[in-house]
PDB file of C-alpha atoms in Angstrom:
ATOM      1  CA  SER A 154      -0.086   0.039   0.011  1.00  0.00           C
ATOM      2  CA  ALA A 155       2.986   2.705   0.826  1.00  0.00           C
ATOM      3  CA  GLU A 156       4.849   1.645  -2.511  1.00  0.00           C
ATOM      4  CA  LEU A 157       1.795   2.090  -4.712  1.00  0.00           C
ATOM      5  CA  GLY A 158       1.082   5.630  -2.695  1.00  0.00           C
ATOM      6  CA  ARG A 159       4.316   6.569  -4.673  1.00  0.00           C
ATOM      7  CA  TRP A 160       2.395   6.471  -7.930  1.00  0.00           C
ATOM      8  CA  ASN A 161      -0.874   7.726  -6.299  1.00  0.00           C
ATOM      9  CA  ILE A 162      -2.625   4.935  -6.399  1.00  0.00           C
ATOM     10  CA  SER A 163      -5.001   4.538  -3.124  1.00  0.00           C
ATOM     11  CA  ILE A 164      -5.534   0.937  -2.414  1.00  0.00           C
ATOM     12  CA  ASP A 165      -7.871  -0.958   0.001  1.00  0.00           C
ATOM     13  CA  ASP A 166      -6.164  -3.561   2.569  1.00  0.00           C
ATOM     14  CA  SER A 167      -8.422  -5.654   4.135  1.00  0.00           C
ATOM     15  CA  ALA A 168      -6.428  -5.587   7.137  1.00  0.00           C
ATOM     16  CA  GLY A 169      -7.041  -2.100   7.472  1.00  0.00           C
ATOM     17  CA  ARG A 170      -5.074   0.668   9.274  1.00  0.00           C
ATOM     18  CA  PRO A 171      -4.544   0.617  12.955  1.00  0.00           C
ATOM     19  CA  LEU A 172      -6.211   3.752  15.037  1.00  0.00           C
ATOM     20  CA  SER A 173      -2.898   3.897  16.689  1.00  0.00           C
ATOM     21  CA  HIS A 174      -1.552   4.870  13.577  1.00  0.00           C
ATOM     22  CA  THR A 175      -3.683   7.885  12.644  1.00  0.00           C
ATOM     23  CA  PRO A 176      -3.369  11.415  13.660  1.00  0.00           C
ATOM     24  CA  PRO A 177      -6.480  11.027  16.393  1.00  0.00           C
ATOM     25  CA  GLY A 178      -5.065   7.861  17.624  1.00  0.00           C
ATOM     26  CA  THR A 179      -1.900   9.086  18.417  1.00  0.00           C
ATOM     27  CA  PHE A 180      -2.965  12.324  19.782  1.00  0.00           C
ATOM     28  CA  LEU A 181      -5.061  10.299  22.544  1.00  0.00           C
ATOM     29  CA  ILE A 182      -2.338   7.905  23.233  1.00  0.00           C
ATOM     30  CA  LEU A 183      -0.097  10.687  23.750  1.00  0.00           C
ATOM     31  CA  LEU A 184      -2.436  12.344  26.173  1.00  0.00           C
ATOM     32  CA  ALA A 185      -2.809   9.199  27.743  1.00  0.00           C
ATOM     33  CA  GLU A 186       0.960   8.776  28.109  1.00  0.00           C
ATOM     34  CA  ALA A 187       1.900  11.911  29.017  1.00  0.00           C
ATOM     35  CA  ALA A 188      -0.710  11.857  32.102  1.00  0.00           C
ATOM     36  CA  ASP A 189       0.775   8.370  33.166  1.00  0.00           C
ATOM     37  CA  ALA A 190       4.449  10.179  32.636  1.00  0.00           C
ATOM     38  CA  GLU A 191       3.260  12.626  35.385  1.00  0.00           C
ATOM     39  CA  PHE A 192       3.636  15.092  32.350  1.00  0.00           C
ATOM     40  CA  SER A 193       7.280  15.056  32.411  1.00  0.00           C
ATOM     41  CA  PRO A 194       8.897  17.240  29.633  1.00  0.00           C
ATOM     42  CA  VAL A 195       9.557  14.800  26.541  1.00  0.00           C
ATOM     43  CA  PRO A 196       5.857  13.101  26.595  1.00  0.00           C
ATOM     44  CA  LEU A 197       4.346  16.603  27.506  1.00  0.00           C
ATOM     45  CA  LEU A 198       6.336  18.429  24.413  1.00  0.00           C
ATOM     46  CA  ALA A 199       5.394  15.516  22.462  1.00  0.00           C
ATOM     47  CA  LEU A 200       1.751  15.718  23.037  1.00  0.00           C
ATOM     48  CA  LEU A 201       1.733  19.722  22.860  1.00  0.00           C
ATOM     49  CA  LYS A 202       3.669  19.538  19.427  1.00  0.00           C
ATOM     50  CA  HIS A 203       0.975  17.246  17.991  1.00  0.00           C
ATOM     51  CA  PRO A 204      -1.274  19.177  14.729  1.00  0.00           C
ATOM     52  CA  LEU A 205      -4.337  18.368  16.657  1.00  0.00           C
ATOM     53  CA  CYS A 206      -3.230  20.266  19.852  1.00  0.00           C
ATOM     54  CA  ALA A 207      -4.568  23.876  19.934  1.00  0.00           C
ATOM     55  CA  CYS A 208      -6.323  24.533  23.414  1.00  0.00           C
ATOM     56  CA  GLY A 209      -8.605  27.095  21.783  1.00  0.00           C
ATOM     57  CA  GLY A 210      -6.018  29.018  19.772  1.00  0.00           C
ATOM     58  CA  ALA A 211      -4.522  29.290  16.335  1.00  0.00           C
ATOM     59  CA  PRO A 212      -2.647  25.937  15.778  1.00  0.00           C
ATOM     60  CA  GLY A 213       0.256  27.987  14.210  1.00  0.00           C
ATOM     61  CA  GLU A 214       0.719  30.343  17.297  1.00  0.00           C
ATOM     62  CA  PHE A 215       0.079  27.249  19.537  1.00  0.00           C
ATOM     63  CA  ARG A 216       3.293  25.429  18.215  1.00  0.00           C
ATOM     64  CA  ALA A 217       5.066  28.157  18.465  1.00  0.00           C
ATOM     65  CA  ARG A 218       4.275  29.074  21.919  1.00  0.00           C
ATOM     66  CA  VAL A 219       5.165  25.031  22.794  1.00  0.00           C
ATOM     67  CA  ARG A 220       8.719  25.608  21.151  1.00  0.00           C
ATOM     68  CA  GLU A 221       9.302  28.729  23.116  1.00  0.00           C
ATOM     69  CA  LEU A 222       8.378  26.815  26.290  1.00  0.00           C
ATOM     70  CA  ASP A 223      10.536  24.153  25.413  1.00  0.00           C
ATOM     71  CA  ARG A 224      13.415  26.635  24.887  1.00  0.00           C
ATOM     72  CA  ARG A 225      13.124  28.608  27.772  1.00  0.00           C
ATOM     73  CA  ALA A 226      11.879  26.272  30.418  1.00  0.00           C
ATOM     74  CA  LEU A 227      12.219  22.640  29.844  1.00  0.00           C
ATOM     75  CA  ARG A 228      15.890  22.322  28.785  1.00  0.00           C
ATOM     76  CA  GLY A 229      18.589  21.656  31.448  1.00  0.00           C
ATOM     77  CA  ALA A 230      17.974  20.416  35.003  1.00  0.00           C
ATOM     78  CA  ARG A 231      14.582  18.008  34.958  1.00  0.00           C
ATOM     79  CA  PRO A 232      11.713  19.939  36.353  1.00  0.00           C
ATOM     80  CA  ASP A 233       9.805  18.357  39.371  1.00  0.00           C
ATOM     81  CA  PRO A 234       6.994  15.711  38.785  1.00  0.00           C
ATOM     82  CA  GLY A 235       3.668  17.201  37.841  1.00  0.00           C
ATOM     83  CA  LEU A 236       2.241  19.989  36.164  1.00  0.00           C
ATOM     84  CA  ASP A 237       3.235  22.038  39.172  1.00  0.00           C
ATOM     85  CA  GLY A 238       6.665  21.143  38.220  1.00  0.00           C
ATOM     86  CA  ILE A 239       6.471  22.382  34.778  1.00  0.00           C
ATOM     87  CA  SER A 240       4.915  25.746  36.321  1.00  0.00           C
ATOM     88  CA  LYS A 241       7.832  26.228  38.766  1.00  0.00           C
ATOM     89  CA  ALA A 242      10.290  25.548  35.952  1.00  0.00           C
ATOM     90  CA  ILE A 243       8.495  28.699  33.862  1.00  0.00           C
ATOM     91  CA  ALA A 244       8.097  30.537  36.931  1.00  0.00           C
ATOM     92  CA  GLN A 245      11.962  30.502  37.185  1.00  0.00           C
ATOM     93  CA  THR A 246      11.937  31.847  33.731  1.00  0.00           C
ATOM     94  CA  LYS A 247      10.036  35.102  35.208  1.00  0.00           C
ATOM     95  CA  ASP A 248       8.624  35.049  31.479  1.00  0.00           C
ATOM     96  CA  GLU A 249       4.871  36.230  32.182  1.00  0.00           C
ATOM     97  CA  ASN A 250       3.736  35.536  28.575  1.00  0.00           C
ATOM     98  CA  ILE A 251       4.588  32.017  28.901  1.00  0.00           C
ATOM     99  CA  ALA A 252       3.235  31.645  32.522  1.00  0.00           C
ATOM    100  CA  ALA A 253      -0.105  33.251  31.005  1.00  0.00           C
ATOM    101  CA  TRP A 254      -0.078  30.718  28.023  1.00  0.00           C
ATOM    102  CA  PHE A 255       0.487  27.530  29.874  1.00  0.00           C
ATOM    103  CA  ALA A 256      -1.886  28.506  32.649  1.00  0.00           C
ATOM    104  CA  PRO A 257      -4.898  27.230  30.641  1.00  0.00           C
ATOM    105  CA  VAL A 258      -3.189  24.550  29.426  1.00  0.00           C
ATOM    106  CA  ALA A 259      -2.257  23.253  32.636  1.00  0.00           C
ATOM    107  CA  ALA A 260      -5.982  23.474  33.759  1.00  0.00           C
ATOM    108  CA  ILE A 261      -7.079  21.277  31.158  1.00  0.00           C
ATOM    109  CA  LEU A 262      -4.484  18.505  31.701  1.00  0.00           C
ATOM    110  CA  LYS A 263      -5.002  19.035  35.407  1.00  0.00           C
ATOM    111  CA  LYS A 264      -8.350  16.735  35.107  1.00  0.00           C
ATOM    112  CA  LEU A 265      -5.844  13.917  34.202  1.00  0.00           C
ATOM    113  CA  GLU A 266      -3.573  14.109  37.293  1.00  0.00           C
ATOM    114  CA  ASN A 267      -5.199  11.431  39.249  1.00  0.00           C
ATOM    115  CA  LYS A 268      -3.158  10.738  42.708  1.00  0.00           C
ATOM    116  CA  ARG A 269      -5.311   7.450  43.498  1.00  0.00           C
ATOM    117  CA  ARG A 270      -3.862   4.342  43.136  1.00  0.00           C
ATOM    118  CA  ASN A 271      -6.939   2.720  41.312  1.00  0.00           C
ATOM    119  CA  ILE A 272      -9.501   4.084  38.948  1.00  0.00           C
ATOM    120  CA  ALA A 273     -12.558   2.988  37.085  1.00  0.00           C
ATOM    121  CA  ILE A 274     -11.880   2.722  33.718  1.00  0.00           C
ATOM    122  CA  ALA A 275     -15.230   4.582  32.674  1.00  0.00           C
ATOM    123  CA  ASP A 276     -13.860   7.562  34.872  1.00  0.00           C
ATOM    124  CA  ALA A 277     -10.650   7.584  33.116  1.00  0.00           C
ATOM    125  CA  VAL A 278     -12.056   7.178  30.063  1.00  0.00           C
ATOM    126  CA  ALA A 279     -14.262  10.295  30.567  1.00  0.00           C
ATOM    127  CA  ALA A 280     -11.417  12.480  31.860  1.00  0.00           C
ATOM    128  CA  HIS A 281      -9.433  11.298  28.862  1.00  0.00           C
ATOM    129  CA  VAL A 282     -11.874  12.248  26.487  1.00  0.00           C
ATOM    130  CA  GLN A 283     -12.896  15.650  27.817  1.00  0.00           C
ATOM    131  CA  ALA A 284      -9.168  16.761  28.001  1.00  0.00           C
ATOM    132  CA  ALA A 285      -8.697  16.013  24.529  1.00  0.00           C
ATOM    133  CA  GLU A 286     -11.472  17.320  22.943  1.00  0.00           C
ATOM    134  CA  GLN A 287     -11.019  20.500  24.927  1.00  0.00           C
ATOM    135  CA  LEU A 288      -6.919  20.608  23.797  1.00  0.00           C
ATOM    136  CA  ALA A 289      -8.065  19.912  20.110  1.00  0.00           C
ATOM    137  CA  ALA A 290     -10.038  23.030  19.844  1.00  0.00           C
ATOM    138  CA  THR A 291      -9.187  26.311  18.000  1.00  0.00           C
ATOM    139  CA  ASN A 292     -10.089  29.522  17.671  1.00  0.00           C
ATOM    140  CA  GLU A 293     -12.587  28.395  14.619  1.00  0.00           C
ATOM    141  CA  GLU A 294     -13.409  24.814  15.628  1.00  0.00           C
ATOM    142  CA  THR A 295     -14.459  22.849  18.393  1.00  0.00           C
ATOM    143  CA  GLY A 296     -12.504  20.157  19.694  1.00  0.00           C
ATOM    144  CA  ALA A 297     -15.030  17.522  18.773  1.00  0.00           C
ATOM    145  CA  ALA A 298     -14.954  18.586  15.288  1.00  0.00           C
ATOM    146  CA  ARG A 299     -11.213  18.137  14.577  1.00  0.00           C
ATOM    147  CA  LEU A 300     -10.829  15.081  16.625  1.00  0.00           C
ATOM    148  CA  TYR A 301     -13.416  12.803  15.132  1.00  0.00           C
ATOM    149  CA  ARG A 302     -13.111  14.232  11.468  1.00  0.00           C
ATOM    150  CA  GLY A 303     -13.246  11.508   8.638  1.00  0.00           C
ATOM    151  CA  ASP A 304     -12.669   7.405   8.790  1.00  0.00           C
ATOM    152  CA  ALA A 305      -9.784   8.021  11.488  1.00  0.00           C
ATOM    153  CA  GLY A 306     -11.907  10.290  13.599  1.00  0.00           C
ATOM    154  CA  ASP A 307     -15.390   8.307  13.402  1.00  0.00           C
ATOM    155  CA  ALA A 308     -13.024   5.180  14.596  1.00  0.00           C
ATOM    156  CA  ALA A 309     -11.890   6.998  17.599  1.00  0.00           C
ATOM    157  CA  ALA A 310     -15.268   7.960  18.354  1.00  0.00           C
ATOM    158  CA  ASP A 311     -16.539   4.549  17.919  1.00  0.00           C
ATOM    159  CA  LEU A 312     -13.676   3.335  20.525  1.00  0.00           C
ATOM    160  CA  ILE A 313     -14.669   5.637  22.894  1.00  0.00           C
ATOM    161  CA  ALA A 314     -18.004   5.066  22.639  1.00  0.00           C
ATOM    162  CA  GLU A 315     -17.377   1.140  22.805  1.00  0.00           C
ATOM    163  CA  LEU A 316     -15.064   1.405  25.776  1.00  0.00           C
ATOM    164  CA  SER A 317     -17.315   3.710  27.764  1.00  0.00           C
ATOM    165  CA  LYS A 318     -20.331   1.253  27.129  1.00  0.00           C
ATOM    166  CA  ALA A 319     -18.443  -1.678  28.074  1.00  0.00           C
ATOM    167  CA  THR A 320     -16.689  -0.520  31.563  1.00  0.00           C
ATOM    168  CA  PRO A 321     -18.930   0.558  33.976  1.00  0.00           C
ATOM    169  CA  ASP A 322     -19.350  -3.183  35.483  1.00  0.00           C
ATOM    170  CA  LEU A 323     -15.746  -3.820  35.154  1.00  0.00           C
ATOM    171  CA  PRO A 324     -13.238  -3.637  38.410  1.00  0.00           C
ATOM    172  CA  ASP A 325     -11.040  -0.685  38.927  1.00  0.00           C
ATOM    173  CA  ILE A 326      -7.630  -0.644  37.618  1.00  0.00           C
ATOM    174  CA  ASP A 327      -4.181   0.723  38.459  1.00  0.00           C
ATOM    175  CA  THR A 328      -3.959   4.096  37.284  1.00  0.00           C
ATOM    176  CA  LYS A 329      -0.869   3.807  35.565  1.00  0.00           C
ATOM    177  CA  SER A 330      -2.575   0.726  33.556  1.00  0.00           C
ATOM    178  CA  TYR A 331      -4.644   3.033  31.438  1.00  0.00           C
ATOM    179  CA  ALA A 332      -2.441   4.601  29.053  1.00  0.00           C
ATOM    180  CA  ALA A 333      -1.298   1.000  28.232  1.00  0.00           C
ATOM    181  CA  LEU A 334      -4.675  -0.091  28.012  1.00  0.00           C
ATOM    182  CA  PHE A 335      -5.840   2.574  25.461  1.00  0.00           C
ATOM    183  CA  ALA A 336      -2.762   1.999  23.558  1.00  0.00           C
ATOM    184  CA  SER A 337      -3.137  -1.724  22.734  1.00  0.00           C
ATOM    185  CA  LEU A 338      -6.965  -1.245  22.229  1.00  0.00           C
ATOM    186  CA  ALA A 339      -6.015   1.568  19.513  1.00  0.00           C
ATOM    187  CA  ALA A 340      -3.273  -0.428  18.158  1.00  0.00           C
ATOM    188  CA  GLU A 341      -5.921  -3.432  17.614  1.00  0.00           C
ATOM    189  CA  TYR A 342      -8.885  -1.283  16.077  1.00  0.00           C
ATOM    190  CA  PRO A 343      -8.599  -1.129  12.548  1.00  0.00           C
ATOM    191  CA  ILE A 344      -9.930   1.264  10.095  1.00  0.00           C
ATOM    192  CA  ARG A 345     -10.900   1.204   6.641  1.00  0.00           C
ATOM    193  CA  PRO A 346     -11.746   3.698   4.437  1.00  0.00           C
ATOM    194  CA  SER A 347     -15.208   4.115   3.359  1.00  0.00           C
ATOM    195  CA  TYR A 348     -14.604   5.540  -0.127  1.00  0.00           C
ATOM    196  CA  GLY A 349     -11.658   7.120  -2.441  1.00  0.00           C
ATOM    197  CA  ARG A 350     -10.123   3.584  -2.945  1.00  0.00           C
ATOM    198  CA  HIS A 351      -8.853   2.038  -6.017  1.00  0.00           C
ATOM    199  CA  PRO A 352     -12.036   0.446  -8.118  1.00  0.00           C
ATOM    200  CA  ARG A 353     -10.255  -2.269  -9.289  1.00  0.00           C
ATOM    201  CA  LEU A 354      -7.434  -3.015  -7.021  1.00  0.00           C
ATOM    202  CA  SER A 355      -7.438  -4.324  -3.699  1.00  0.00           C
ATOM    203  CA  ILE A 356      -4.841  -5.861  -0.931  1.00  0.00           C
ATOM    204  CA  LEU A 357      -6.924  -9.163   0.383  1.00  0.00           C
ATOM    205  CA  GLY A 358      -6.019 -11.842   3.446  1.00  0.00           C
ATOM    206  CA  PRO A 359      -6.395 -15.458   2.739  1.00  0.00           C
ATOM    207  CA  LEU A 360     -10.032 -15.375   4.087  1.00  0.00           C
ATOM    208  CA  GLU A 361     -11.198 -12.459   2.084  1.00  0.00           C
ATOM    209  CA  ALA A 362      -9.378 -13.739  -0.983  1.00  0.00           C
ATOM    210  CA  ARG A 363     -11.389 -17.032  -0.691  1.00  0.00           C
TER     211      ARG A 363
END
């Protein structure tokens, strides 16, 4: 499929593409992993530099601010764990513009700072999705409109809906296990485009070919 893309041939692959390899999937996984890592600099920056992250502003301007945060506050000595550690590192720069910009970002991410050892999966999913939609919003579009766009967005919405529906009766899990759980589910959730593929070519597995 990748090789055919060099000749602008889009082909239907019966195996589909994992949700984890799409922009909405990677964004949701990065958010869960950043929370799991207590928002240490590397996973936090990976999240904030993702194209879907804008936190209610213009995406280009937001990423410029992220680069400034990286350059001014997060290089050198490792900050203390958690968002408070990041805020403390920003305060040491005495840059009020970065501090004012990061405050609403931290307010959204605070929803995922869970100090409890165990958490209900449904609660973790709800907090995860709420934070993701708020971070994905721009000054022109809602977060939901950007996050759930196209085939990949539909698949992300379906996975979240199925996970929310299936988990209320399950026992609580270790808080640190949620990111790995979500990433593994996204890696196994296939996406097959609904249109736009070559009308006469396809890649089939043994079952589909038979």
